[in-house]
Amino acid sequence: MEAPFELPRFMGRWYVLANIPTVFDKDTVNNMEDYTLDEAGKTVDVNFTYYSKDLKKKSELKQRAAVKNEAGTEWAISPKLGVYLPLGIPYLIVYCAEDYSTTIIGVPDRSYVWIMARTPTVEAALQEELIRKTQAMGYDISKLVVVPQTWTDVQAIDGAEAPEEVR
């Protein structure tokens, strides 16, 4: 990333607009990530939540990330499957809008990427611009999948509420 980055400002909820899916988020909807920074500013707890396409199953994947660089844009993620696995999967914040409204997260080998926003949807022109940025960074957008955000349909599932933006 070229612009200065404020890790604490990056924390909070992000909705996945599009991705090159992993085994966890393939064929899912309403994907979102919640980030929480520890007091020392060196560890980020990540809660990835997603739903099955039929909206009948909500799943969560808890992860913990060690912040690896001074800028706060390189993380090493360890998923929790019973315990946190010491995998240290590289996670890069490759783009963040100046107002922290949109972001692009990737991995170094460009096999996975997530385009996210603070709201469940963005204007089509903005989403296309983010996809172009993703392509310009070397990610294969032919593998990119738009993630449906259908929150009005899941208000009653597992106590989930539709985000304020769509109520």
PDB file of N, CA and C in Angstrom, residues 21-87:
ATOM      1  N   PRO A  21     -12.589 -17.584  -3.833  1.00  0.00           N
ATOM      2  CA  PRO A  21     -12.959 -18.301  -2.611  1.00  0.00           C
ATOM      3  C   PRO A  21     -11.993 -19.396  -2.184  1.00  0.00           C
ATOM      4  N   THR A  22     -11.935 -19.556  -0.855  1.00  0.00           N
ATOM      5  CA  THR A  22     -11.224 -20.671  -0.241  1.00  0.00           C
ATOM      6  C   THR A  22     -12.232 -21.808  -0.059  1.00  0.00           C
ATOM      7  N   VAL A  23     -11.789 -22.895   0.520  1.00  0.00           N
ATOM      8  CA  VAL A  23     -12.685 -24.017   0.796  1.00  0.00           C
ATOM      9  C   VAL A  23     -13.779 -23.588   1.785  1.00  0.00           C
ATOM     10  N   PHE A  24     -13.493 -22.637   2.665  1.00  0.00           N
ATOM     11  CA  PHE A  24     -14.476 -22.201   3.658  1.00  0.00           C
ATOM     12  C   PHE A  24     -15.565 -21.319   3.058  1.00  0.00           C
ATOM     13  N   ASP A  25     -15.207 -20.429   2.135  1.00  0.00           N
ATOM     14  CA  ASP A  25     -16.203 -19.479   1.649  1.00  0.00           C
ATOM     15  C   ASP A  25     -16.744 -19.775   0.253  1.00  0.00           C
ATOM     16  N   LYS A  26     -16.414 -20.942  -0.284  1.00  0.00           N
ATOM     17  CA  LYS A  26     -16.960 -21.321  -1.586  1.00  0.00           C
ATOM     18  C   LYS A  26     -18.457 -21.583  -1.450  1.00  0.00           C
ATOM     19  N   ASP A  27     -19.241 -21.026  -2.386  1.00  0.00           N
ATOM     20  CA  ASP A  27     -20.696 -21.215  -2.422  1.00  0.00           C
ATOM     21  C   ASP A  27     -21.385 -20.737  -1.146  1.00  0.00           C
ATOM     22  N   THR A  28     -20.951 -19.598  -0.611  1.00  0.00           N
ATOM     23  CA  THR A  28     -21.577 -19.041   0.586  1.00  0.00           C
ATOM     24  C   THR A  28     -22.092 -17.630   0.305  1.00  0.00           C
ATOM     25  N   VAL A  29     -22.886 -17.117   1.225  1.00  0.00           N
ATOM     26  CA  VAL A  29     -23.451 -15.768   1.110  1.00  0.00           C
ATOM     27  C   VAL A  29     -23.277 -15.042   2.439  1.00  0.00           C
ATOM     28  N   ASN A  30     -23.498 -13.727   2.415  1.00  0.00           N
ATOM     29  CA  ASN A  30     -23.468 -12.895   3.614  1.00  0.00           C
ATOM     30  C   ASN A  30     -22.153 -13.018   4.378  1.00  0.00           C
ATOM     31  N   ASN A  31     -21.064 -13.086   3.644  1.00  0.00           N
ATOM     32  CA  ASN A  31     -19.759 -13.215   4.279  1.00  0.00           C
ATOM     33  C   ASN A  31     -19.352 -11.885   4.894  1.00  0.00           C
ATOM     34  N   MET A  32     -18.829 -11.966   6.110  1.00  0.00           N
ATOM     35  CA  MET A  32     -18.311 -10.760   6.746  1.00  0.00           C
ATOM     36  C   MET A  32     -17.170 -11.139   7.681  1.00  0.00           C
ATOM     37  N   GLU A  33     -16.292 -10.167   7.891  1.00  0.00           N
ATOM     38  CA  GLU A  33     -15.182 -10.347   8.819  1.00  0.00           C
ATOM     39  C   GLU A  33     -15.234  -9.232   9.843  1.00  0.00           C
ATOM     40  N   ASP A  34     -15.014  -9.611  11.100  1.00  0.00           N
ATOM     41  CA  ASP A  34     -14.921  -8.655  12.196  1.00  0.00           C
ATOM     42  C   ASP A  34     -13.505  -8.716  12.749  1.00  0.00           C
ATOM     43  N   TYR A  35     -12.862  -7.564  12.832  1.00  0.00           N
ATOM     44  CA  TYR A  35     -11.485  -7.467  13.308  1.00  0.00           C
ATOM     45  C   TYR A  35     -11.450  -6.733  14.639  1.00  0.00           C
ATOM     46  N   THR A  36     -10.678  -7.276  15.593  1.00  0.00           N
ATOM     47  CA  THR A  36     -10.470  -6.650  16.895  1.00  0.00           C
ATOM     48  C   THR A  36      -8.979  -6.674  17.200  1.00  0.00           C
ATOM     49  N   LEU A  37      -8.421  -5.511  17.504  1.00  0.00           N
ATOM     50  CA  LEU A  37      -6.992  -5.365  17.788  1.00  0.00           C
ATOM     51  C   LEU A  37      -6.743  -5.440  19.286  1.00  0.00           C
ATOM     52  N   ASP A  38      -5.686  -6.163  19.700  1.00  0.00           N
ATOM     53  CA  ASP A  38      -5.350  -6.209  21.119  1.00  0.00           C
ATOM     54  C   ASP A  38      -4.736  -4.875  21.568  1.00  0.00           C
ATOM     55  N   GLU A  39      -4.605  -4.696  22.867  1.00  0.00           N
ATOM     56  CA  GLU A  39      -4.109  -3.425  23.410  1.00  0.00           C
ATOM     57  C   GLU A  39      -2.702  -3.085  22.945  1.00  0.00           C
ATOM     58  N   ALA A  40      -1.875  -4.097  22.738  1.00  0.00           N
ATOM     59  CA  ALA A  40      -0.493  -3.859  22.307  1.00  0.00           C
ATOM     60  C   ALA A  40      -0.392  -3.518  20.827  1.00  0.00           C
ATOM     61  N   GLY A  41      -1.475  -3.739  20.084  1.00  0.00           N
ATOM     62  CA  GLY A  41      -1.473  -3.440  18.658  1.00  0.00           C
ATOM     63  C   GLY A  41      -0.695  -4.440  17.822  1.00  0.00           C
ATOM     64  N   LYS A  42      -0.522  -5.658  18.343  1.00  0.00           N
ATOM     65  CA  LYS A  42       0.281  -6.663  17.639  1.00  0.00           C
ATOM     66  C   LYS A  42      -0.497  -7.900  17.219  1.00  0.00           C
ATOM     67  N   THR A  43      -1.726  -8.055  17.744  1.00  0.00           N
ATOM     68  CA  THR A  43      -2.526  -9.234  17.431  1.00  0.00           C
ATOM     69  C   THR A  43      -3.942  -8.806  17.062  1.00  0.00           C
ATOM     70  N   VAL A  44      -4.459  -9.403  15.996  1.00  0.00           N
ATOM     71  CA  VAL A  44      -5.815  -9.112  15.543  1.00  0.00           C
ATOM     72  C   VAL A  44      -6.632 -10.399  15.635  1.00  0.00           C
ATOM     73  N   ASP A  45      -7.748 -10.330  16.352  1.00  0.00           N
ATOM     74  CA  ASP A  45      -8.693 -11.444  16.342  1.00  0.00           C
ATOM     75  C   ASP A  45      -9.631 -11.229  15.174  1.00  0.00           C
ATOM     76  N   VAL A  46      -9.804 -12.280  14.375  1.00  0.00           N
ATOM     77  CA  VAL A  46     -10.632 -12.221  13.170  1.00  0.00           C
ATOM     78  C   VAL A  46     -11.762 -13.220  13.336  1.00  0.00           C
ATOM     79  N   ASN A  47     -12.996 -12.747  13.185  1.00  0.00           N
ATOM     80  CA  ASN A  47     -14.140 -13.637  13.197  1.00  0.00           C
ATOM     81  C   ASN A  47     -14.787 -13.572  11.817  1.00  0.00           C
ATOM     82  N   PHE A  48     -14.662 -14.657  11.064  1.00  0.00           N
ATOM     83  CA  PHE A  48     -15.226 -14.748   9.720  1.00  0.00           C
ATOM     84  C   PHE A  48     -16.556 -15.478   9.833  1.00  0.00           C
ATOM     85  N   THR A  49     -17.641 -14.819   9.417  1.00  0.00           N
ATOM     86  CA  THR A  49     -18.985 -15.383   9.485  1.00  0.00           C
ATOM     87  C   THR A  49     -19.542 -15.494   8.070  1.00  0.00           C
ATOM     88  N   TYR A  50     -20.222 -16.601   7.803  1.00  0.00           N
ATOM     89  CA  TYR A  50     -20.794 -16.816   6.475  1.00  0.00           C
ATOM     90  C   TYR A  50     -21.992 -17.755   6.586  1.00  0.00           C
ATOM     91  N   TYR A  51     -22.822 -17.739   5.550  1.00  0.00           N
ATOM     92  CA  TYR A  51     -24.038 -18.544   5.518  1.00  0.00           C
ATOM     93  C   TYR A  51     -24.046 -19.430   4.280  1.00  0.00           C
ATOM     94  N   SER A  52     -24.745 -20.565   4.413  1.00  0.00           N
ATOM     95  CA  SER A  52     -24.968 -21.417   3.243  1.00  0.00           C
ATOM     96  C   SER A  52     -25.881 -20.669   2.273  1.00  0.00           C
ATOM     97  N   LYS A  53     -25.820 -21.059   1.004  1.00  0.00           N
ATOM     98  CA  LYS A  53     -26.635 -20.375  -0.020  1.00  0.00           C
ATOM     99  C   LYS A  53     -28.122 -20.385   0.311  1.00  0.00           C
ATOM    100  N   ASP A  54     -28.596 -21.471   0.940  1.00  0.00           N
ATOM    101  CA  ASP A  54     -30.020 -21.562   1.275  1.00  0.00           C
ATOM    102  C   ASP A  54     -30.352 -20.826   2.572  1.00  0.00           C
ATOM    103  N   LEU A  55     -29.354 -20.187   3.184  1.00  0.00           N
ATOM    104  CA  LEU A  55     -29.492 -19.385   4.397  1.00  0.00           C
ATOM    105  C   LEU A  55     -29.911 -20.194   5.620  1.00  0.00           C
ATOM    106  N   LYS A  56     -29.754 -21.522   5.563  1.00  0.00           N
ATOM    107  CA  LYS A  56     -30.161 -22.360   6.680  1.00  0.00           C
ATOM    108  C   LYS A  56     -29.039 -22.636   7.666  1.00  0.00           C
ATOM    109  N   LYS A  57     -27.803 -22.377   7.269  1.00  0.00           N
ATOM    110  CA  LYS A  57     -26.684 -22.674   8.156  1.00  0.00           C
ATOM    111  C   LYS A  57     -25.739 -21.482   8.250  1.00  0.00           C
ATOM    112  N   LYS A  58     -25.521 -21.046   9.469  1.00  0.00           N
ATOM    113  CA  LYS A  58     -24.547 -19.992   9.749  1.00  0.00           C
ATOM    114  C   LYS A  58     -23.277 -20.661  10.254  1.00  0.00           C
ATOM    115  N   SER A  59     -22.126 -20.235   9.733  1.00  0.00           N
ATOM    116  CA  SER A  59     -20.844 -20.784  10.174  1.00  0.00           C
ATOM    117  C   SER A  59     -19.914 -19.649  10.560  1.00  0.00           C
ATOM    118  N   GLU A  60     -18.999 -19.951  11.460  1.00  0.00           N
ATOM    119  CA  GLU A  60     -17.984 -18.982  11.876  1.00  0.00           C
ATOM    120  C   GLU A  60     -16.626 -19.655  11.876  1.00  0.00           C
ATOM    121  N   LEU A  61     -15.649 -18.897  11.476  1.00  0.00           N
ATOM    122  CA  LEU A  61     -14.269 -19.361  11.555  1.00  0.00           C
ATOM    123  C   LEU A  61     -13.495 -18.296  12.324  1.00  0.00           C
ATOM    124  N   LYS A  62     -13.047 -18.671  13.501  1.00  0.00           N
ATOM    125  CA  LYS A  62     -12.244 -17.751  14.300  1.00  0.00           C
ATOM    126  C   LYS A  62     -10.792 -17.896  13.880  1.00  0.00           C
ATOM    127  N   GLN A  63     -10.108 -16.754  13.829  1.00  0.00           N
ATOM    128  CA  GLN A  63      -8.706 -16.736  13.430  1.00  0.00           C
ATOM    129  C   GLN A  63      -7.986 -15.715  14.294  1.00  0.00           C
ATOM    130  N   ARG A  64      -6.686 -15.875  14.396  1.00  0.00           N
ATOM    131  CA  ARG A  64      -5.867 -14.898  15.101  1.00  0.00           C
ATOM    132  C   ARG A  64      -4.707 -14.540  14.188  1.00  0.00           C
ATOM    133  N   ALA A  65      -4.447 -13.243  14.098  1.00  0.00           N
ATOM    134  CA  ALA A  65      -3.387 -12.769  13.205  1.00  0.00           C
ATOM    135  C   ALA A  65      -2.321 -12.041  13.999  1.00  0.00           C
ATOM    136  N   ALA A  66      -1.078 -12.379  13.715  1.00  0.00           N
ATOM    137  CA  ALA A  66       0.053 -11.628  14.255  1.00  0.00           C
ATOM    138  C   ALA A  66       0.406 -10.561  13.234  1.00  0.00           C
ATOM    139  N   VAL A  67       0.503  -9.311  13.683  1.00  0.00           N
ATOM    140  CA  VAL A  67       0.876  -8.215  12.796  1.00  0.00           C
ATOM    141  C   VAL A  67       2.381  -8.324  12.560  1.00  0.00           C
ATOM    142  N   LYS A  68       2.791  -8.408  11.291  1.00  0.00           N
ATOM    143  CA  LYS A  68       4.184  -8.725  10.955  1.00  0.00           C
ATOM    144  C   LYS A  68       5.045  -7.537  10.544  1.00  0.00           C
ATOM    145  N   ASN A  69       4.430  -6.405  10.211  1.00  0.00           N
ATOM    146  CA  ASN A  69       5.257  -5.263   9.796  1.00  0.00           C
ATOM    147  C   ASN A  69       4.833  -4.004  10.543  1.00  0.00           C
ATOM    148  N   GLU A  70       5.692  -3.037  10.540  1.00  0.00           N
ATOM    149  CA  GLU A  70       5.451  -1.782  11.254  1.00  0.00           C
ATOM    150  C   GLU A  70       4.216  -1.052  10.716  1.00  0.00           C
ATOM    151  N   ALA A  71       3.987  -1.144   9.420  1.00  0.00           N
ATOM    152  CA  ALA A  71       2.841  -0.467   8.802  1.00  0.00           C
ATOM    153  C   ALA A  71       1.503  -1.086   9.211  1.00  0.00           C
ATOM    154  N   GLY A  72       1.513  -2.357   9.649  1.00  0.00           N
ATOM    155  CA  GLY A  72       0.283  -3.038  10.042  1.00  0.00           C
ATOM    156  C   GLY A  72      -0.466  -3.668   8.899  1.00  0.00           C
ATOM    157  N   THR A  73       0.160  -3.747   7.734  1.00  0.00           N
ATOM    158  CA  THR A  73      -0.524  -4.262   6.539  1.00  0.00           C
ATOM    159  C   THR A  73      -0.192  -5.718   6.208  1.00  0.00           C
ATOM    160  N   GLU A  74       0.732  -6.316   6.929  1.00  0.00           N
ATOM    161  CA  GLU A  74       1.080  -7.731   6.713  1.00  0.00           C
ATOM    162  C   GLU A  74       0.783  -8.497   7.991  1.00  0.00           C
ATOM    163  N   TRP A  75      -0.056  -9.525   7.840  1.00  0.00           N
ATOM    164  CA  TRP A  75      -0.443 -10.331   8.990  1.00  0.00           C
ATOM    165  C   TRP A  75      -0.102 -11.792   8.713  1.00  0.00           C
ATOM    166  N   ALA A  76       0.036 -12.576   9.765  1.00  0.00           N
ATOM    167  CA  ALA A  76       0.170 -14.026   9.669  1.00  0.00           C
ATOM    168  C   ALA A  76      -1.021 -14.621  10.420  1.00  0.00           C
ATOM    169  N   ILE A  77      -1.922 -15.251   9.674  1.00  0.00           N
ATOM    170  CA  ILE A  77      -3.197 -15.728  10.213  1.00  0.00           C
ATOM    171  C   ILE A  77      -3.103 -17.191  10.629  1.00  0.00           C
ATOM    172  N   SER A  78      -3.695 -17.476  11.779  1.00  0.00           N
ATOM    173  CA  SER A  78      -3.803 -18.854  12.263  1.00  0.00           C
ATOM    174  C   SER A  78      -5.266 -19.147  12.552  1.00  0.00           C
ATOM    175  N   PRO A  79      -5.863 -20.090  11.817  1.00  0.00           N
ATOM    176  CA  PRO A  79      -7.267 -20.428  12.066  1.00  0.00           C
ATOM    177  C   PRO A  79      -7.422 -21.241  13.347  1.00  0.00           C
ATOM    178  N   LYS A  80      -8.602 -21.133  13.952  1.00  0.00           N
ATOM    179  CA  LYS A  80      -8.886 -21.905  15.160  1.00  0.00           C
ATOM    180  C   LYS A  80      -9.771 -23.076  14.782  1.00  0.00           C
ATOM    181  N   LEU A  81      -9.229 -24.242  14.898  1.00  0.00           N
ATOM    182  CA  LEU A  81      -9.979 -25.482  14.696  1.00  0.00           C
ATOM    183  C   LEU A  81      -9.775 -26.287  15.975  1.00  0.00           C
ATOM    184  N   GLY A  82     -10.524 -25.920  17.013  1.00  0.00           N
ATOM    185  CA  GLY A  82     -10.304 -26.445  18.354  1.00  0.00           C
ATOM    186  C   GLY A  82      -9.312 -25.549  19.083  1.00  0.00           C
ATOM    187  N   VAL A  83      -8.093 -25.476  18.559  1.00  0.00           N
ATOM    188  CA  VAL A  83      -7.052 -24.565  19.054  1.00  0.00           C
ATOM    189  C   VAL A  83      -6.553 -23.764  17.856  1.00  0.00           C
ATOM    190  N   TYR A  84      -5.865 -22.664  18.123  1.00  0.00           N
ATOM    191  CA  TYR A  84      -5.290 -21.894  17.020  1.00  0.00           C
ATOM    192  C   TYR A  84      -4.136 -22.687  16.418  1.00  0.00           C
ATOM    193  N   LEU A  85      -4.251 -23.007  15.148  1.00  0.00           N
ATOM    194  CA  LEU A  85      -3.205 -23.756  14.456  1.00  0.00           C
ATOM    195  C   LEU A  85      -2.061 -22.800  14.101  1.00  0.00           C
ATOM    196  N   PRO A  86      -0.833 -23.165  14.378  1.00  0.00           N
ATOM    197  CA  PRO A  86       0.308 -22.267  14.123  1.00  0.00           C
ATOM    198  C   PRO A  86       0.715 -22.238  12.645  1.00  0.00           C
ATOM    199  N   LEU A  87      -0.216 -21.864  11.775  1.00  0.00           N
ATOM    200  CA  LEU A  87       0.057 -21.891  10.338  1.00  0.00           C
ATOM    201  C   LEU A  87       0.698 -20.608   9.831  1.00  0.00           C
TER     202      LEU A  87
END
